[in-house]
Coordinates of C-alpha atoms and ligand atoms in Angstrom, one line a residue:
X171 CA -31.0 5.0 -12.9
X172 CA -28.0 5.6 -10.4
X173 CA -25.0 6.9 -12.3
X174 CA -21.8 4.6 -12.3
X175 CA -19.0 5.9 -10.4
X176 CA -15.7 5.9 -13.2
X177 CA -12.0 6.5 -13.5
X178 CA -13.6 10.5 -13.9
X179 CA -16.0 10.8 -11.3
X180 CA -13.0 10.5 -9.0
X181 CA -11.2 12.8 -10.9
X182 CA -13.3 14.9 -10.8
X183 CA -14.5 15.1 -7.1
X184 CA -10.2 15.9 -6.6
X185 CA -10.8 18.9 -8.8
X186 CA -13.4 20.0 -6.9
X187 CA -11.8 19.9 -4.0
X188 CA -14.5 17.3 -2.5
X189 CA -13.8 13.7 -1.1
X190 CA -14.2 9.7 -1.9
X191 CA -15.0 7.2 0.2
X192 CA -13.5 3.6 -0.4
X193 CA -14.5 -0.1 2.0
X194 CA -13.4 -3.5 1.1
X195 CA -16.3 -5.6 0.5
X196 CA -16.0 -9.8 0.0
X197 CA -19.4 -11.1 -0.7
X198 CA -22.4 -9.9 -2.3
X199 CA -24.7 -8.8 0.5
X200 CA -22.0 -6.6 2.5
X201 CA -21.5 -5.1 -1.5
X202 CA -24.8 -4.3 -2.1
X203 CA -25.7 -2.6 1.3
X204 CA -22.9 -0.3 1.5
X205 CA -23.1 0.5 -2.7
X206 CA -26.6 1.5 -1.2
X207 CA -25.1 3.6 1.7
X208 CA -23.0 5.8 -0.8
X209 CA -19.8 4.4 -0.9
X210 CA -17.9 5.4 -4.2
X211 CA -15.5 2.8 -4.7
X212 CA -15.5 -1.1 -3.5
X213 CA -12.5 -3.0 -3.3
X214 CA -11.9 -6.4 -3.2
X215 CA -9.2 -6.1 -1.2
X216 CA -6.0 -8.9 -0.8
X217 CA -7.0 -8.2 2.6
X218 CA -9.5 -11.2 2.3
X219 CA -6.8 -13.3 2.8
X220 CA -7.2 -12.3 6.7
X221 CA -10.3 -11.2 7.3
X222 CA -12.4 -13.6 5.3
X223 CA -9.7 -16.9 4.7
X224 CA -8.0 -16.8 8.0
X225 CA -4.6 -16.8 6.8
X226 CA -1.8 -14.9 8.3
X227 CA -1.0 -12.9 5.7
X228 CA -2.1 -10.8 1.8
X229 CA 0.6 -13.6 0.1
X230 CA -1.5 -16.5 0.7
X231 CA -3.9 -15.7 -2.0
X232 CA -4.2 -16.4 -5.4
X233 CA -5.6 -15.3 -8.8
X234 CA -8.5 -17.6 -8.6
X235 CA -9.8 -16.7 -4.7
X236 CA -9.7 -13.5 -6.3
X237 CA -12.0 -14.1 -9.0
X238 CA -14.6 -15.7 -7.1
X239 CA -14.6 -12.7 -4.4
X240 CA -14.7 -10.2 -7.7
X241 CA -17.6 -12.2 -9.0
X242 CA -19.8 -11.5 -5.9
X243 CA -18.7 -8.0 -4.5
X244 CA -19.3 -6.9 -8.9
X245 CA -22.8 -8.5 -8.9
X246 CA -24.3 -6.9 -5.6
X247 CA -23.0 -3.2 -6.7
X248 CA -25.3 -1.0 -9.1
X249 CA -23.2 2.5 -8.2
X250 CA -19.9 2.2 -6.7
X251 CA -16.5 1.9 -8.8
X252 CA -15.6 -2.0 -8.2
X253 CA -11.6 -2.4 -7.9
X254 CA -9.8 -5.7 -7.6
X255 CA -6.6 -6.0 -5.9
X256 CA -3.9 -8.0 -7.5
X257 CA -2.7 -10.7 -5.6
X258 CA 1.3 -11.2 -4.4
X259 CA 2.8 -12.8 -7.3
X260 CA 0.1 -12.6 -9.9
X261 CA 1.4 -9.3 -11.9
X262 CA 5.2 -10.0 -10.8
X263 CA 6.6 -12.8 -13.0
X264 CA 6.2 -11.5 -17.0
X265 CA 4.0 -8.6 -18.5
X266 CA 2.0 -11.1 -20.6
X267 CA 0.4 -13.1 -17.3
X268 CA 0.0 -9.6 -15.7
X269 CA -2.0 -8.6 -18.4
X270 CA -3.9 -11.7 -18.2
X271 CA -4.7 -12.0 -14.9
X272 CA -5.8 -8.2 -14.6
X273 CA -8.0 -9.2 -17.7
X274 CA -9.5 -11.7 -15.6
X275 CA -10.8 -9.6 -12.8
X276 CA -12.3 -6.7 -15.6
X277 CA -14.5 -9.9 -17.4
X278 CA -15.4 -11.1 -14.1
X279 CA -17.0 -7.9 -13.1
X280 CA -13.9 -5.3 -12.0
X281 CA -13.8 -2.0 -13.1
X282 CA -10.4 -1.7 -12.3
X283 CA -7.6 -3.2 -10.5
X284 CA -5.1 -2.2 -8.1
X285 CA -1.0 -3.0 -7.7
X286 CA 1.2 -2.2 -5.2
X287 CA 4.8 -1.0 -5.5
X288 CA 7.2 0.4 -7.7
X289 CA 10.0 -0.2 -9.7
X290 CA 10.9 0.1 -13.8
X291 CA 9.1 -3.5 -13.9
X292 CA 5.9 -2.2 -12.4
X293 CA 5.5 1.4 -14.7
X294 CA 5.7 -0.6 -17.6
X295 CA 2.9 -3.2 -16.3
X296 CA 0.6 0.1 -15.6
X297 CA 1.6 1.1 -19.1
X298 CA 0.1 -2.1 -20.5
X299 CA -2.8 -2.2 -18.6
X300 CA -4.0 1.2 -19.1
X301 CA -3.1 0.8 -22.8
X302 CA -5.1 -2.1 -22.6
X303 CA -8.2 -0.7 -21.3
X304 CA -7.8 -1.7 -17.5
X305 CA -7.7 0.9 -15.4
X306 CA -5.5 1.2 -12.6
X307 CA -4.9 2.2 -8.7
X308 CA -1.4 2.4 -7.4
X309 CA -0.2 1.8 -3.8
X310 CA 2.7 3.2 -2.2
X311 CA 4.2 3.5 1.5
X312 CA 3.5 0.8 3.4
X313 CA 2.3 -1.7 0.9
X314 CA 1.8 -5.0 2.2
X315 CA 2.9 -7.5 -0.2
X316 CA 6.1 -6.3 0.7
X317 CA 5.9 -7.1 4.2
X318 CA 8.9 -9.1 3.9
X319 CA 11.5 -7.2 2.4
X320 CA 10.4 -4.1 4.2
X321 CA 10.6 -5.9 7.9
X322 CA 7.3 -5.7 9.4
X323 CA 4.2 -2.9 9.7
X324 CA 6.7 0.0 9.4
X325 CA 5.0 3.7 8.5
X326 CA 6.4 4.6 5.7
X327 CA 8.0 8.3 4.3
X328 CA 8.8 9.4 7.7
X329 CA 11.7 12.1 7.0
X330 CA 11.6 14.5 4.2
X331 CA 14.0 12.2 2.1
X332 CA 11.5 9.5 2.5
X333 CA 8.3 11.9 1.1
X334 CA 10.4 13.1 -1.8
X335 CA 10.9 9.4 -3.0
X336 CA 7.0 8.4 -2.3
X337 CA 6.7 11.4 -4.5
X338 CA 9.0 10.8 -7.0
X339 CA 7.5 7.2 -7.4
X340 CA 3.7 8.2 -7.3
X341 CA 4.5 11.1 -10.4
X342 CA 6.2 7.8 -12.2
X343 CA 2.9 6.2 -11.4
X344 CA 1.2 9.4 -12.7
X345 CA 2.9 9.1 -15.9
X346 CA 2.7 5.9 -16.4
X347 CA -1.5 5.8 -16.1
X348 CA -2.7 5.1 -12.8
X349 CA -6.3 7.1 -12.1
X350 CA -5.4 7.2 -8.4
X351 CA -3.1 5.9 -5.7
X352 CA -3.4 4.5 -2.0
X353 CA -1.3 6.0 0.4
X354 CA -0.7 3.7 3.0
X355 CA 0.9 4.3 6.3
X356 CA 2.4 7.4 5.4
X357 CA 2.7 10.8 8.3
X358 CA -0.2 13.5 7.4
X359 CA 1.8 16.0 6.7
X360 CA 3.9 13.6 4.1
X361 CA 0.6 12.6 2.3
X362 CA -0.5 16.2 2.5
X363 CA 2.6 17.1 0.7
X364 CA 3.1 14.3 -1.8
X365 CA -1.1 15.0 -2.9
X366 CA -0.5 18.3 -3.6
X367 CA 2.3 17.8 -5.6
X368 CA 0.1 14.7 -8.1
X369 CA -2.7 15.7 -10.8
X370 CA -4.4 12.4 -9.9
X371 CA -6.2 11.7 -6.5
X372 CA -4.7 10.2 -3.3
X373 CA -6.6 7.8 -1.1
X374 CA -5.5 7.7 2.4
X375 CA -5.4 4.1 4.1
X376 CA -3.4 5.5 7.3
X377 CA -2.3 8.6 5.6
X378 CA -4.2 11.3 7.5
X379 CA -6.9 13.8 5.9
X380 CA -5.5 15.5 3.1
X381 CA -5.6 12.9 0.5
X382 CA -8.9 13.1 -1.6
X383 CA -9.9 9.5 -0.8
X384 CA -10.1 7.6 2.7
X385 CA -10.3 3.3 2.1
X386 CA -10.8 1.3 5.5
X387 CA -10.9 -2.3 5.3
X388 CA -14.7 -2.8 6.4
X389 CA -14.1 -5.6 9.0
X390 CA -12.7 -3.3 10.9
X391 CA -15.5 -0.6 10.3
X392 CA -18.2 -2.9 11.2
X393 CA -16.2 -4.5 14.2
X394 CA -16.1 -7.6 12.9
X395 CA -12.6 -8.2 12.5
X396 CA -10.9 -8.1 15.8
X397 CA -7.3 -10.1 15.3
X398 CA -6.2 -7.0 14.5
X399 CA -7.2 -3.7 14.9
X400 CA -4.8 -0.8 13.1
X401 CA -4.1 2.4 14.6
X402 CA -6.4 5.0 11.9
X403 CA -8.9 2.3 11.3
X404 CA -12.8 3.9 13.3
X405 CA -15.0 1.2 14.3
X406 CA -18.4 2.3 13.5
X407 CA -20.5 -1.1 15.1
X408 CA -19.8 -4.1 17.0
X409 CA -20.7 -6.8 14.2
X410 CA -18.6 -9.4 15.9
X411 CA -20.8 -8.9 19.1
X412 CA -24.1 -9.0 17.0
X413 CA -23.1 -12.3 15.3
X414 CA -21.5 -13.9 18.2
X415 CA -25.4 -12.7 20.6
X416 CA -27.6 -14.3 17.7
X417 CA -25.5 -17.2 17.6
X418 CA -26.0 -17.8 21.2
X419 CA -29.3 -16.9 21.2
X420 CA -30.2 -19.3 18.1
X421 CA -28.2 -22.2 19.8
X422 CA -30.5 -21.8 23.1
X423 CA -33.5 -21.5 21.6
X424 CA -32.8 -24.7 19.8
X425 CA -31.7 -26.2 22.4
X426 CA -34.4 -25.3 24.8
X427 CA -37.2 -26.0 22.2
X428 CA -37.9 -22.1 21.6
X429 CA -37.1 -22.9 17.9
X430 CA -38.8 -23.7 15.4
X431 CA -42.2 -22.2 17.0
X432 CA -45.6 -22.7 15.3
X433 CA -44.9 -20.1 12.7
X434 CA -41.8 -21.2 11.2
X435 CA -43.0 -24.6 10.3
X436 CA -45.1 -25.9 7.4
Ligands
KIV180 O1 -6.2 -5.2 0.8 C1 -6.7 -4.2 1.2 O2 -7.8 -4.2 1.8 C2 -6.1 -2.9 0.8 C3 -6.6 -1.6 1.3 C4 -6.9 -1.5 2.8 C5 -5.9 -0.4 0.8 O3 -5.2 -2.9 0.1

C-alpha cells in the first residue's frame, strides 16, 4: 500500500532539509503515470486554461472546468497530494461561495486547494478554509490572476523592499493556515531569503533552488506545450514532436492502405 502524501509529509520533508516535487496534470492518464514516477504533489493547475482549453489566459476558467479536470487528475493518483487551483473570481466575491466552491474541489477528489494573492480579504478566506477542513497552498510574487493589475509577466520582489513585503505577506499567510506557498517569479536570492524566514515550505515556480518545493507546469516538461515556453521551465521530452510523427504516420498509413492490417481486424 503506497502511503498518501499529506499536508505533513511536506512538512516534514522541509524539516528535514529534503525536497518536493510538484507537475500540473489535466487528465487521468498523465495523473496516473507521473503519481507512478514519484511526484509528490499534483496540481490541477488554472494553467489548463492555456495548455489544455486554448485560451489566452488563467481568467477564462471557471469553477465547473475545474471540477471536471479535479475529477480525473484525483481518480488516476493513488500517492501524490492532489491540489486544485482556484479559479479568477471563484474565491473573490464573498467568504460563503469561497467556501463553497473550495468545498467542491475537496468532494470531487482534491486534497487541497490553492489561492493566489494577498490582502485582509484573502487571510480571512484561508482562515475559513483551514477552519473548515480544506487545506491550503498560497501563491505569491508573480501570481497570474493578477496579470492585469500587475501589467504583464513582471518578476516579482526584485529589490530588498520588494522581498520584505513577499515576506511580510507569506508570514500573514503563515498565520492564517496555509501548509505551503508558491513562489512565483521571484530572484533566488529573494526566495532564498523569504524561505528561511517561514516555518512552512516554499515551492519555487521561477524562484530559484532554495525553496523546498520546485512545481513546473508539465506541458512544458514533456514539450508539449510550445505557445509559450518560460525562462526556468527544463524540457525533459519532445511530446509535441511524438504526437505530431504518430499523427503523420497514422494519417499515411491510412491513407496508403497500411492500416488496418490483418491483425487489427476481426
Ligand atoms: O496554474 C498553474 O499551473 C500554477 C503553477 C505553475 C504554480 O499555478
Amino acid at each position: 500500500m503506497l502511503k498518501k502524501v499529506t499536508v505533513n509529509t511536506i512538512q516534514k520533508i522541509k524539516e528535514a532539509g529534503e525536497k518536493f516535487s510538484v507537475l500540473t496534470a489535466y487528465d487521468y492518464s498523465t495523473a496516473k503515470y507521473i503519481d507512478e514516477a514519484g511526484i509528490d504533489i499534483i496540481l490541477i493547475g488554472d494553467s489548463l486554461a492555456m495548455v489544455a482549453l486554448g485560451y489566452e489566459t488563467t481568467h477564462s476558467v471557471g469553477v465547473e472546468e475545474m471540477i471536471i479536470f479535479t475529477k480525473a487528475v484525483s481518480k488516476g493518483v493513488q500517492r501524490a497530494m492532489v491540489v486544485t487551483d482556484m479559479p479568477f473570481m471563484s474565491y473573490h466575491c464573498d467568504i460563503a461561495s469561497a467556501i463553497r466552491n473550495c468545498g467542491e474541489m475537496i468532494k470531487n477528489g482534491a486534497n487541497a486547494v490553492k489561492i493566489e494573492g494577498y490582502s485582509t480579504y484573502i487571510l480571512e478566506v484561508i482562515k475559513r478554509l483551514t477552519e473548515s477542513g480544506i487545506p491550503v497552498m498560497g501563491h505569491l510574487g508573480f501570481t497570474p490572476q493578477f496579470l492585469n493589475t500587475l501589467g504583464g509577466y513582471k518578476i516579482q520582489g526584485k529589490t530588498q523592499e520588494a522581498a520584505e513585503k513577499i515576506l511580510n505577506q507569506a508570514r500573514e499567510l503563515e498565520k492564517a493556515g496555509v501548509f505551503s506557498i508558491v513562489l512565483e517569479m521571484v530572484p533566488q536570492e529573494a526566495a532564498k531569503y523569504i524561505s528561511e524566514n517561514l516555518t512552512v515550505p516554499t515551492i519555487s515556480c521561477g524562484a530559484g533552488k532554495y525553496c523546498s518545493g520546485q512545481v513546473l507546469v508539465s506541458d512544458d516538461v514533456f514539450g508539449k506545450f510550445s505557445n509559450f515556453k518560460p525562462k526556468f521551465a527544463r524540457k525533459y521530452g519532445d511530446m509535441k514532436a511524438l504526437i505530431y510523427n504518430c499523427a503523420k504516420k497514422f494519417d499515411e498509413d491510412v491513407k496508403n492502405g497500411n492500416y488496418p492490417s490483418e491483425d487489427e481486424v476481426f
